[in-house]
DNA sequence: CACAACGTTAATCAAATGATAAATTACAGC
DNA sequence: GCTGTAATTTATCATTTGATTAACGTTGTG
């Protein structure tokens, strides 16, 4: 019954170990995962968790914080609007860097568990993504497609959806891999290049057709 | 304590009611949802569930069966290869019909819960989707892009990924709505038209570039 | 109107689970 | 090496949860 050695760590080390372990654990089994099982995996006893976190809920909060705060790279926002580089290049760079941050087991699964559970972290996070990434992307796309700037003609929801679509197609790769357990291409970088290329090639025509229809039947969807 | 009326149903009606309720219930809270809570929502007592299903597990099995079997429309497979209609039209029709089947609360959430839990239903289902839908789509795309048929040059994984990307972009709408609780456009039909249009417009160029690169550096990713 | 058949329920069990309190032991500083 | 502090564990509690049992009611039939 005795588990051999009893290792005594500094509170900082132990807390770190618990948080890291909790991230992996909750990412795997969800937040219904039991504290006893978590403790077992950490090689400690269950009550010890309660010495470091007053409740399971507070530990979960900590996990959220650890996974989703501090990972956002503000320079993405400036990267998109840097017109000294072609938009395609900017988008490829952006998505290469972005996937480097979020394409991992913990990020993807915890985000999905949170969404299913109704934790508002998903809504808040994606609100930021839309504001800081998709809106600028659409603004730049207007330029590439030789369409009026967003100052002249305000951004339409339908345009934003095309950015969501690009994003969704890429993120779906992560879902396939870490949630559905399906194989995805090794060459993520090349894939990003191709879907961005398709986006750049296909979107201008779509936008021009959309705005042409708009003129013909103005506000048919809005009013 | 007495719950007023006690309704007496035929076994068929009662079973039907339990299954329908279980689908809604598990879609909402996941499979960790408790039998007592389910019974409460159905307005029955918990042991009654066990008169109809020997265990919670068997009820869950029944839910899977109910949601994912019988919904696949075989005519989708013939629709894609019908060259009497433009590919764009076929794809728009396909995705309009497909989303009509799977764009709903129960389908999307139960599928996601299953994936997270590691139930192999997701892998099996998406295997079918790839075989029956994406492969034909890619084959047809070769035709549209004026590229050699798949008889001459076998289908490349990279091409398949472009079909996955189209699919992922669309399915991501469902994830946004029923998992992340975010608003999505009312006009799903119009959106599908636009992303398919972008796909048709953008993909040929991407494919031609891909195959050109292939010739230049043959098998750089495969071997 | 009696009664059999069966749908329905209250009561309850055993195991699991989040949380607490008290006992134990590793380790730093003298 | 002591020794005191605090890190860690053992033991335990109160609920919750899947599952079972036996009693209770309702309904249709002769």
Short mmCIF file of C-alpha atoms (C1' of nucleotides) in Angstrom, two decimals:
data_model
loop_
_atom_site.label_atom_id
_atom_site.label_comp_id
_atom_site.label_asym_id
_atom_site.label_seq_id
_atom_site.Cartn_x
_atom_site.Cartn_y
_atom_site.Cartn_z
CA UNK A 1 0.00 0.00 0.00
CA UNK A 2 2.82 2.37 0.83
CA UNK A 3 3.78 4.24 -2.31
CA UNK A 4 7.50 4.16 -1.64
CA UNK A 5 9.00 7.63 -1.60
CA UNK A 6 7.19 10.72 -0.48
CA UNK A 7 8.71 13.59 -2.40
CA UNK A 8 8.67 16.97 -0.83
CA UNK A 9 8.66 19.87 -3.28
CA UNK A 10 8.60 23.60 -2.80
CA UNK A 11 5.09 25.00 -3.08
CA UNK A 12 6.02 26.64 -6.38
CA UNK A 13 7.23 23.42 -7.93
CA UNK A 14 4.28 21.45 -6.66
CA UNK A 15 1.77 23.99 -7.87
CA UNK A 16 3.42 24.10 -11.26
CA UNK A 17 3.31 20.32 -11.45
CA UNK A 18 -0.36 20.23 -10.50
CA UNK A 19 -1.32 22.87 -13.05
CA UNK A 20 0.56 21.18 -15.87
CA UNK A 21 -0.90 17.84 -14.96
CA UNK A 22 -4.39 19.29 -14.70
CA UNK A 23 -4.10 20.80 -18.17
CA UNK A 24 -3.20 17.46 -19.70
CA UNK A 25 -5.75 15.62 -17.61
CA UNK A 26 -8.74 17.87 -18.26
CA UNK A 27 -7.83 18.12 -21.93
CA UNK A 28 -8.04 14.37 -22.10
CA UNK A 29 -11.16 13.56 -20.09
CA UNK A 30 -12.97 16.87 -19.74
CA UNK A 31 -13.82 18.81 -16.67
CA UNK A 32 -15.82 15.98 -15.19
CA UNK A 33 -12.50 14.29 -14.61
CA UNK A 34 -12.16 13.31 -10.99
CA UNK A 35 -9.73 14.77 -8.55
CA UNK A 36 -8.68 11.33 -7.35
CA UNK A 37 -7.69 10.28 -10.84
CA UNK A 38 -5.80 13.49 -11.41
CA UNK A 39 -3.91 13.03 -8.15
CA UNK A 40 -3.12 9.47 -9.08
CA UNK A 41 -1.58 10.55 -12.37
CA UNK A 42 0.48 13.15 -10.59
CA UNK A 43 1.68 10.56 -8.12
CA UNK A 44 0.27 12.48 -5.18
CA UNK A 45 -2.71 12.06 -2.93
CA UNK A 46 -6.03 13.68 -3.63
CA UNK A 47 -6.23 15.92 -0.53
CA UNK A 48 -2.94 17.50 -1.50
CA UNK A 49 -4.71 19.13 -4.43
CA UNK A 50 -6.88 20.94 -1.92
CA UNK A 51 -3.86 22.36 -0.20
CA UNK A 52 -3.00 24.21 -3.41
CA UNK A 53 -6.45 24.94 -4.74
CA UNK A 54 -9.45 25.59 -2.52
CA UNK A 55 -11.75 23.73 -4.87
CA UNK A 56 -11.81 21.80 -8.08
CA UNK A 57 -13.47 24.78 -9.70
CA UNK A 58 -10.56 27.08 -8.85
CA UNK A 59 -8.15 24.59 -10.39
CA UNK A 60 -10.22 24.56 -13.56
CA UNK A 61 -10.18 28.35 -13.61
CA UNK A 62 -6.44 28.24 -13.35
CA UNK A 63 -6.26 25.87 -16.28
CA UNK A 64 -8.30 28.24 -18.44
CA UNK A 65 -6.04 31.09 -17.50
CA UNK A 66 -2.92 29.12 -18.18
CA UNK A 67 -4.00 27.92 -21.60
CA UNK A 68 -5.72 30.95 -23.10
CA UNK A 69 -4.08 34.00 -21.55
CA UNK A 70 -0.64 35.08 -22.66
CA UNK A 71 -0.76 33.06 -25.85
CA UNK A 72 -2.23 35.72 -28.05
CA UNK A 73 0.48 37.41 -30.09
CA UNK A 74 -0.37 41.09 -30.57
CA UNK A 75 1.95 41.35 -33.53
CA UNK A 76 -0.47 39.26 -35.58
CA UNK A 77 -2.71 42.30 -35.71
CA UNK A 78 0.01 44.46 -37.22
CA UNK A 79 1.21 41.70 -39.52
CA UNK A 80 -2.11 41.60 -41.38
CA UNK A 81 -2.16 45.28 -42.25
CA UNK A 82 1.44 45.48 -43.41
CA UNK A 83 0.89 46.42 -47.06
CA UNK A 84 4.58 46.24 -47.85
CA UNK A 85 4.01 42.49 -48.29
CA UNK A 86 1.47 40.73 -50.52
CA UNK A 87 -1.70 39.73 -48.67
CA UNK A 88 -1.17 36.11 -49.52
CA UNK A 89 2.22 36.14 -47.85
CA UNK A 90 0.79 37.87 -44.79
CA UNK A 91 -2.00 35.34 -44.48
CA UNK A 92 0.31 32.40 -44.87
CA UNK A 93 2.63 33.78 -42.21
CA UNK A 94 -0.26 34.55 -39.92
CA UNK A 95 -1.76 31.10 -40.12
CA UNK A 96 1.59 29.39 -39.80
CA UNK A 97 2.24 31.28 -36.59
CA UNK A 98 -1.31 30.99 -35.35
CA UNK A 99 -1.43 27.23 -35.83
CA UNK A 100 1.91 26.95 -34.08
CA UNK A 101 0.21 28.35 -30.99
CA UNK A 102 -3.15 26.63 -31.00
CA UNK A 103 -2.56 23.40 -32.88
CA UNK A 104 -1.97 21.21 -29.88
CA UNK A 105 -3.89 18.65 -27.88
CA UNK A 106 -4.55 20.80 -24.85
CA UNK A 107 -5.61 23.98 -26.61
CA UNK A 108 -8.03 22.34 -29.00
CA UNK A 109 -9.70 19.92 -26.61
CA UNK A 110 -10.05 22.25 -23.65
CA UNK A 111 -11.52 24.87 -25.96
CA UNK A 112 -14.05 22.37 -27.24
CA UNK A 113 -14.93 21.12 -23.77
CA UNK A 114 -15.45 24.71 -22.69
CA UNK A 115 -17.70 25.41 -25.63
CA UNK A 116 -19.82 22.34 -25.00
CA UNK A 117 -20.10 23.17 -21.34
CA UNK A 118 -21.21 26.70 -22.15
CA UNK A 119 -18.27 28.45 -20.55
CA UNK A 120 -18.17 31.90 -22.12
CA UNK A 121 -14.44 31.78 -22.72
CA UNK A 122 -15.03 30.51 -26.26
CA UNK A 123 -17.35 33.37 -27.16
CA UNK A 124 -15.01 35.99 -25.73
CA UNK A 125 -11.98 34.51 -27.44
CA UNK A 126 -13.59 34.24 -30.85
CA UNK A 127 -14.99 37.74 -30.53
CA UNK A 128 -11.41 38.93 -30.27
CA UNK A 129 -10.37 36.81 -33.23
CA UNK A 130 -13.09 38.33 -35.36
CA UNK A 131 -12.29 41.86 -34.32
CA UNK A 132 -8.52 41.65 -34.48
CA UNK A 133 -8.01 39.26 -37.35
CA UNK A 134 -11.03 38.76 -39.58
CA UNK A 135 -12.05 42.39 -39.87
CA UNK A 136 -8.55 43.49 -40.96
CA UNK A 137 -8.32 40.53 -43.34
CA UNK A 138 -11.57 41.60 -45.00
CA UNK A 139 -10.41 45.18 -45.20
CA UNK A 140 -7.24 44.07 -46.95
CA UNK A 141 -9.23 41.81 -49.22
CA UNK A 142 -11.18 44.79 -50.48
CA UNK A 143 -7.89 46.28 -51.62
CA UNK A 144 -6.77 43.10 -53.35
CA UNK A 145 -10.14 42.69 -55.07
CA UNK A 146 -10.11 46.29 -56.29
CA UNK A 147 -13.27 47.08 -54.39
CA UNK A 148 -14.20 50.25 -52.49
CA UNK A 149 -12.51 50.55 -49.12
CA UNK A 150 -14.44 49.83 -45.95
CA UNK A 151 -14.50 53.57 -45.31
CA UNK A 152 -16.60 54.05 -48.40
CA UNK A 153 -18.70 50.88 -48.18
CA UNK A 154 -18.98 49.39 -44.71
CA UNK A 155 -17.93 45.80 -44.16
CA UNK A 156 -20.75 43.37 -44.90
CA UNK A 157 -21.47 40.32 -42.72
CA UNK A 158 -21.21 38.15 -45.81
CA UNK A 159 -17.63 39.26 -46.36
CA UNK A 160 -16.72 38.46 -42.79
CA UNK A 161 -18.14 35.00 -43.31
CA UNK A 162 -15.58 34.36 -46.02
CA UNK A 163 -12.82 35.05 -43.49
CA UNK A 164 -14.56 32.77 -40.98
CA UNK A 165 -14.69 30.17 -43.73
CA UNK A 166 -10.96 30.30 -44.35
CA UNK A 167 -10.34 30.11 -40.62
CA UNK A 168 -12.85 27.31 -40.13
CA UNK A 169 -11.34 25.21 -42.86
CA UNK A 170 -7.94 25.43 -41.24
CA UNK A 171 -9.15 24.94 -37.69
CA UNK A 172 -11.14 21.93 -38.81
CA UNK A 173 -7.78 20.25 -39.31
CA UNK A 174 -7.12 20.53 -35.61
CA UNK A 175 -10.55 19.16 -34.81
CA UNK A 176 -9.95 16.24 -37.11
CA UNK A 177 -6.67 15.44 -35.43
CA UNK A 178 -7.27 15.97 -31.74
CA UNK A 179 -10.99 15.37 -31.43
CA UNK A 180 -11.86 12.93 -34.18
CA UNK A 181 -8.48 11.18 -34.06
CA UNK A 182 -8.12 11.26 -37.83
CA UNK A 183 -4.84 11.65 -39.70
CA UNK A 184 -4.07 15.04 -41.18
CA UNK A 185 -1.32 15.99 -43.63
CA UNK A 186 2.22 16.17 -42.29
CA UNK A 187 2.87 19.23 -44.36
CA UNK A 188 0.68 21.69 -42.52
CA UNK A 189 2.71 24.60 -43.84
CA UNK A 190 2.18 23.59 -47.46
CA UNK A 191 -1.51 23.02 -46.84
CA UNK A 192 -1.90 26.49 -45.39
CA UNK A 193 -0.17 27.89 -48.43
CA UNK A 194 -2.61 26.11 -50.72
CA UNK A 195 -5.82 27.07 -48.91
CA UNK A 196 -4.66 30.67 -48.61
CA UNK A 197 -3.83 30.62 -52.30
CA UNK A 198 -7.30 29.32 -53.08
CA UNK A 199 -8.73 32.00 -50.83
CA UNK A 200 -6.83 34.74 -52.60
CA UNK A 201 -7.70 33.34 -56.00
CA UNK A 202 -11.36 32.65 -55.31
CA UNK A 203 -12.53 35.40 -53.00
CA UNK A 204 -12.24 38.45 -55.27
CA UNK A 205 -14.57 36.93 -57.83
CA UNK A 206 -17.01 35.96 -55.10
CA UNK A 207 -16.93 39.43 -53.62
CA UNK A 208 -17.44 41.14 -56.95
CA UNK A 209 -20.37 38.90 -57.70
CA UNK A 210 -21.78 39.51 -54.23
CA UNK A 211 -21.59 43.29 -54.58
CA UNK A 212 -23.01 43.15 -58.07
CA UNK A 213 -26.01 41.24 -56.68
CA UNK A 214 -26.22 43.75 -53.85
CA UNK A 215 -26.64 46.60 -56.32
CA UNK A 216 -29.27 44.68 -58.24
CA UNK A 217 -31.27 43.70 -55.12
CA UNK A 218 -30.09 46.04 -52.40
CA UNK A 219 -30.68 44.90 -48.84
CA UNK A 220 -32.59 41.79 -49.88
CA UNK A 221 -31.17 39.89 -46.94
CA UNK A 222 -31.05 42.70 -44.40
CA UNK A 223 -34.54 44.19 -44.61
CA UNK B 1 -44.44 14.56 -3.09
CA UNK B 2 -47.00 12.94 -5.35
CA UNK B 3 -46.42 14.18 -8.87
CA UNK B 4 -50.06 14.64 -9.77
CA UNK B 5 -50.96 12.65 -12.88
CA UNK B 6 -49.39 9.38 -13.74
CA UNK B 7 -49.62 8.88 -17.45
CA UNK B 8 -49.79 5.41 -18.80
CA UNK B 9 -48.35 4.93 -22.26
CA UNK B 10 -47.91 1.93 -24.48
CA UNK B 11 -44.38 0.51 -24.36
CA UNK B 12 -43.73 1.81 -27.85
CA UNK B 13 -44.78 5.34 -26.97
CA UNK B 14 -42.84 5.32 -23.73
CA UNK B 15 -39.69 3.99 -25.36
CA UNK B 16 -39.99 6.55 -28.12
CA UNK B 17 -40.39 9.30 -25.55
CA UNK B 18 -37.36 8.13 -23.60
CA UNK B 19 -35.17 7.91 -26.69
CA UNK B 20 -36.18 11.35 -27.94
CA UNK B 21 -35.66 12.83 -24.50
CA UNK B 22 -32.31 11.11 -24.14
CA UNK B 23 -31.14 12.53 -27.46
CA UNK B 24 -31.96 16.06 -26.40
CA UNK B 25 -30.60 15.51 -22.93
CA UNK B 26 -27.27 13.95 -23.87
CA UNK B 27 -26.81 16.49 -26.65
CA UNK B 28 -27.12 19.20 -24.06
CA UNK B 29 -25.06 17.90 -21.15
CA UNK B 30 -23.00 15.09 -22.65
CA UNK B 31 -22.98 11.44 -21.77
CA UNK B 32 -22.08 12.14 -18.17
CA UNK B 33 -25.62 13.38 -17.78
CA UNK B 34 -27.34 11.57 -14.94
CA UNK B 35 -30.22 9.21 -15.31
CA UNK B 36 -32.14 10.94 -12.53
CA UNK B 37 -31.98 14.26 -14.30
CA UNK B 38 -33.04 12.67 -17.57
CA UNK B 39 -36.01 11.00 -15.88
CA UNK B 40 -36.94 14.28 -14.25
CA UNK B 41 -37.05 16.05 -17.59
CA UNK B 42 -39.18 13.28 -19.04
CA UNK B 43 -41.56 13.56 -16.11
CA UNK B 44 -40.96 9.96 -15.11
CA UNK B 45 -39.07 8.25 -12.35
CA UNK B 46 -35.53 7.07 -12.75
CA UNK B 47 -36.09 3.31 -12.32
CA UNK B 48 -38.55 3.39 -15.21
CA UNK B 49 -35.64 4.01 -17.54
CA UNK B 50 -34.26 0.66 -16.47
CA UNK B 51 -37.45 -1.07 -17.41
CA UNK B 52 -36.81 -0.01 -21.01
CA UNK B 53 -33.04 -0.10 -21.14
CA UNK B 54 -30.93 -2.54 -19.14
CA UNK B 55 -28.25 0.08 -18.52
CA UNK B 56 -27.37 3.66 -19.19
CA UNK B 57 -24.82 2.44 -21.70
CA UNK B 58 -27.46 0.67 -23.77
CA UNK B 59 -29.53 3.83 -23.85
CA UNK B 60 -26.52 5.77 -25.09
CA UNK B 61 -25.97 3.15 -27.78
CA UNK B 62 -29.55 3.59 -28.84
CA UNK B 63 -29.05 7.33 -29.06
CA UNK B 64 -26.07 6.89 -31.38
CA UNK B 65 -28.03 4.57 -33.56
CA UNK B 66 -30.99 6.88 -33.69
CA UNK B 67 -28.98 9.95 -34.61
CA UNK B 68 -26.44 8.64 -37.11
CA UNK B 69 -28.04 5.69 -38.85
CA UNK B 70 -30.70 6.24 -41.49
CA UNK B 71 -29.78 9.86 -42.06
CA UNK B 72 -27.27 9.33 -44.80
CA UNK B 73 -28.82 10.00 -48.20
CA UNK B 74 -27.31 7.66 -50.79
CA UNK B 75 -28.43 9.90 -53.62
CA UNK B 76 -25.79 12.43 -52.58
CA UNK B 77 -23.23 10.08 -54.03
CA UNK B 78 -24.90 10.06 -57.42
CA UNK B 79 -25.62 13.76 -57.33
CA UNK B 80 -21.93 14.65 -57.27
CA UNK B 81 -21.03 12.71 -60.38
CA UNK B 82 -23.94 13.93 -62.49
CA UNK B 83 -22.04 15.74 -65.23
CA UNK B 84 -25.22 16.99 -66.86
CA UNK B 85 -25.10 19.80 -64.30
CA UNK B 86 -22.24 22.21 -63.58
CA UNK B 87 -20.09 21.12 -60.63
CA UNK B 88 -20.83 24.32 -58.80
CA UNK B 89 -24.54 23.63 -58.94
CA UNK B 90 -24.02 20.07 -57.77
CA UNK B 91 -21.90 21.18 -54.84
CA UNK B 92 -24.36 23.86 -53.80
CA UNK B 93 -27.22 21.37 -53.92
CA UNK B 94 -25.20 18.78 -52.04
CA UNK B 95 -24.26 21.11 -49.23
CA UNK B 96 -27.73 22.57 -48.97
CA UNK B 97 -29.15 19.10 -48.51
CA UNK B 98 -26.33 17.90 -46.32
CA UNK B 99 -26.61 20.82 -43.94
CA UNK B 100 -30.35 20.29 -43.80
CA UNK B 101 -29.62 16.88 -42.28
CA UNK B 102 -26.76 17.59 -39.92
CA UNK B 103 -27.15 21.25 -39.03
CA UNK B 104 -29.06 20.77 -35.82
CA UNK B 105 -28.35 20.87 -32.12
CA UNK B 106 -28.45 17.14 -31.50
CA UNK B 107 -26.39 15.99 -34.46
CA UNK B 108 -23.57 18.46 -33.97
CA UNK B 109 -23.20 18.23 -30.22
CA UNK B 110 -23.55 14.48 -29.88
CA UNK B 111 -21.01 14.04 -32.65
CA UNK B 112 -18.59 16.31 -30.81
CA UNK B 113 -19.15 14.63 -27.47
CA UNK B 114 -18.51 11.28 -29.13
CA UNK B 115 -15.31 12.53 -30.68
CA UNK B 116 -14.01 13.91 -27.41
CA UNK B 117 -14.88 10.72 -25.61
CA UNK B 118 -13.05 8.67 -28.21
CA UNK B 119 -16.07 6.78 -29.46
CA UNK B 120 -15.10 5.49 -32.88
CA UNK B 121 -18.38 6.55 -34.45
CA UNK B 122 -16.81 9.81 -35.58
CA UNK B 123 -13.94 8.11 -37.35
CA UNK B 124 -16.19 5.64 -39.10
CA UNK B 125 -18.63 8.31 -40.20
CA UNK B 126 -16.00 10.65 -41.56
CA UNK B 127 -14.31 7.77 -43.33
CA UNK B 128 -17.53 7.30 -45.24
CA UNK B 129 -17.79 11.01 -45.96
CA UNK B 130 -14.31 11.05 -47.42
CA UNK B 131 -14.88 7.98 -49.54
CA UNK B 132 -18.36 8.80 -50.77
CA UNK B 133 -18.20 12.56 -51.08
CA UNK B 134 -14.70 14.03 -51.07
CA UNK B 135 -13.12 11.55 -53.45
CA UNK B 136 -15.83 12.09 -56.10
CA UNK B 137 -15.66 15.84 -55.59
CA UNK B 138 -11.92 15.78 -56.25
CA UNK B 139 -12.39 13.61 -59.28
CA UNK B 140 -14.90 16.08 -60.68
CA UNK B 141 -12.61 18.95 -59.82
CA UNK B 142 -9.93 17.48 -62.05
CA UNK B 143 -12.37 17.72 -64.93
CA UNK B 144 -13.29 21.32 -64.15
CA UNK B 145 -9.65 22.32 -63.78
CA UNK B 146 -8.72 20.67 -67.08
CA UNK B 147 -6.30 18.32 -65.38
CA UNK B 148 -5.63 14.64 -66.10
CA UNK B 149 -8.33 12.31 -64.80
CA UNK B 150 -7.74 10.31 -61.64
CA UNK B 151 -7.32 7.24 -63.87
CA UNK B 152 -4.26 8.77 -65.38
CA UNK B 153 -2.85 10.51 -62.31
CA UNK B 154 -4.00 9.05 -58.99
CA UNK B 155 -5.70 11.32 -56.49
CA UNK B 156 -3.20 13.11 -54.27
CA UNK B 157 -3.73 13.58 -50.51
CA UNK B 158 -3.22 17.30 -51.02
CA UNK B 159 -6.19 17.46 -53.36
CA UNK B 160 -8.39 15.64 -50.89
CA UNK B 161 -7.39 18.21 -48.31
CA UNK B 162 -8.94 20.93 -50.42
CA UNK B 163 -12.26 19.09 -50.28
CA UNK B 164 -11.84 18.66 -46.52
CA UNK B 165 -11.17 22.36 -46.34
CA UNK B 166 -14.40 23.26 -48.12
CA UNK B 167 -16.27 20.88 -45.88
CA UNK B 168 -14.54 22.11 -42.74
CA UNK B 169 -15.30 25.70 -43.50
CA UNK B 170 -18.98 24.92 -43.80
CA UNK B 171 -19.14 22.58 -40.83
CA UNK B 172 -17.37 25.17 -38.72
CA UNK B 173 -20.57 27.20 -39.01
CA UNK B 174 -22.41 24.49 -37.13
CA UNK B 175 -19.70 24.39 -34.49
CA UNK B 176 -19.91 28.13 -34.07
CA UNK B 177 -23.64 27.98 -33.61
CA UNK B 178 -24.27 24.93 -31.45
CA UNK B 179 -21.02 24.59 -29.57
CA UNK B 180 -19.64 28.09 -29.27
CA UNK B 181 -23.08 29.73 -29.13
CA UNK B 182 -22.08 32.36 -31.66
CA UNK B 183 -24.43 33.89 -34.24
CA UNK B 184 -24.14 32.68 -37.81
CA UNK B 185 -25.71 34.15 -40.94
CA UNK B 186 -29.42 33.63 -41.45
CA UNK B 187 -28.87 33.04 -45.10
CA UNK B 188 -27.10 29.70 -44.95
CA UNK B 189 -28.09 28.93 -48.50
CA UNK B 190 -26.50 32.07 -49.86
CA UNK B 191 -23.39 31.49 -47.82
CA UNK B 192 -23.01 28.00 -49.21
CA UNK B 193 -23.36 29.42 -52.69
CA UNK B 194 -20.57 31.89 -52.03
CA UNK B 195 -18.07 29.49 -50.48
CA UNK B 196 -18.72 26.95 -53.22
CA UNK B 197 -18.22 29.68 -55.77
CA UNK B 198 -14.94 30.64 -54.13
CA UNK B 199 -13.98 26.98 -54.13
CA UNK B 200 -14.74 26.58 -57.80
CA UNK B 201 -12.97 29.82 -58.64
CA UNK B 202 -9.91 29.29 -56.46
CA UNK B 203 -9.22 25.58 -56.54
CA UNK B 204 -8.25 25.08 -60.21
CA UNK B 205 -5.44 27.60 -59.93
CA UNK B 206 -4.26 25.99 -56.70
CA UNK B 207 -4.32 22.54 -58.25
CA UNK B 208 -2.45 23.62 -61.35
CA UNK B 209 0.19 25.26 -59.22
CA UNK B 210 0.39 22.19 -57.02
CA UNK B 211 0.89 19.84 -59.96
CA UNK B 212 3.40 22.18 -61.53
CA UNK B 213 5.39 22.09 -58.29
CA UNK B 214 5.00 18.33 -58.23
CA UNK B 215 6.68 18.03 -61.61
CA UNK B 216 9.47 20.33 -60.51
CA UNK B 217 10.10 18.49 -57.24
CA UNK B 218 8.41 15.14 -57.66
CA UNK B 219 7.52 13.26 -54.47
CA UNK B 220 9.14 15.77 -52.18
CA UNK B 221 6.50 15.15 -49.56
CA UNK B 222 5.65 11.51 -50.27
CA UNK B 223 9.02 9.77 -50.44
"C1'" DC C 1 -67.15 -6.51 -10.61
"C1'" DA C 2 -63.12 -9.37 -10.04
"C1'" DC C 3 -58.69 -9.99 -11.45
"C1'" DA C 4 -54.66 -10.60 -14.22
"C1'" DA C 5 -51.13 -8.10 -16.58
"C1'" DC C 6 -48.16 -4.75 -16.64
"C1'" DG C 7 -46.90 0.18 -16.35
"C1'" DT C 8 -45.18 3.04 -12.53
"C1'" DT C 9 -43.21 4.39 -8.18
"C1'" DA C 10 -40.95 4.67 -3.44
"C1'" DA C 11 -37.32 2.93 -0.97
"C1'" DT C 12 -32.86 1.44 -0.90
"C1'" DC C 13 -27.97 -0.38 -1.98
"C1'" DA C 14 -23.12 -0.04 -3.04
"C1'" DA C 15 -19.72 2.47 -5.15
"C1'" DA C 16 -17.82 6.88 -6.40
"C1'" DT C 17 -16.86 11.72 -5.54
"C1'" DG C 18 -15.74 16.49 -3.73
"C1'" DA C 19 -14.12 18.04 0.38
"C1'" DT C 20 -12.21 18.12 5.41
"C1'" DA C 21 -9.50 17.03 9.62
"C1'" DA C 22 -6.06 14.90 11.94
"C1'" DA C 23 -1.88 12.20 11.84
"C1'" DT C 24 2.69 11.63 9.73
"C1'" DT C 25 7.15 12.64 7.84
"C1'" DA C 26 10.59 15.17 4.96
"C1'" DC C 27 13.66 18.80 5.14
"C1'" DA C 28 15.93 23.47 6.36
"C1'" DG C 29 18.30 25.79 9.88
"C1'" DC C 30 20.73 25.56 13.88
"C1'" DG D 1 22.07 15.24 14.81
"C1'" DC D 2 18.17 17.69 16.81
"C1'" DT D 3 13.96 20.22 16.15
"C1'" DG D 4 10.18 22.79 14.47
"C1'" DT D 5 7.74 23.91 10.45
"C1'" DA D 6 5.06 22.72 6.86
"C1'" DA D 7 4.46 19.44 3.03
"C1'" DT D 8 2.11 15.17 2.48
"C1'" DT D 9 -0.72 11.33 3.67
"C1'" DT D 10 -4.34 8.44 6.04
"C1'" DA D 11 -8.90 8.25 7.49
"C1'" DT D 12 -13.37 9.93 7.07
"C1'" DC D 13 -17.77 12.59 5.90
"C1'" DA D 14 -21.79 13.84 3.25
"C1'" DT D 15 -23.64 13.61 -1.39
"C1'" DT D 16 -24.28 11.86 -5.60
"C1'" DT D 17 -24.96 8.20 -8.87
"C1'" DG D 18 -26.02 3.84 -11.47
"C1'" DA D 19 -28.70 0.17 -10.44
"C1'" DT D 20 -32.20 -3.13 -7.90
"C1'" DT D 21 -36.33 -4.68 -5.43
"C1'" DA D 22 -40.76 -4.91 -4.06
"C1'" DA D 23 -44.95 -2.62 -3.60
"C1'" DC D 24 -48.59 0.10 -5.83
"C1'" DG D 25 -52.15 1.56 -9.55
"C1'" DT D 26 -54.29 1.46 -13.84
"C1'" DT D 27 -56.46 -0.69 -17.53
"C1'" DG D 28 -58.80 -4.04 -20.28
"C1'" DT D 29 -61.45 -8.40 -20.23
"C1'" DG D 30 -64.62 -12.07 -19.07
#
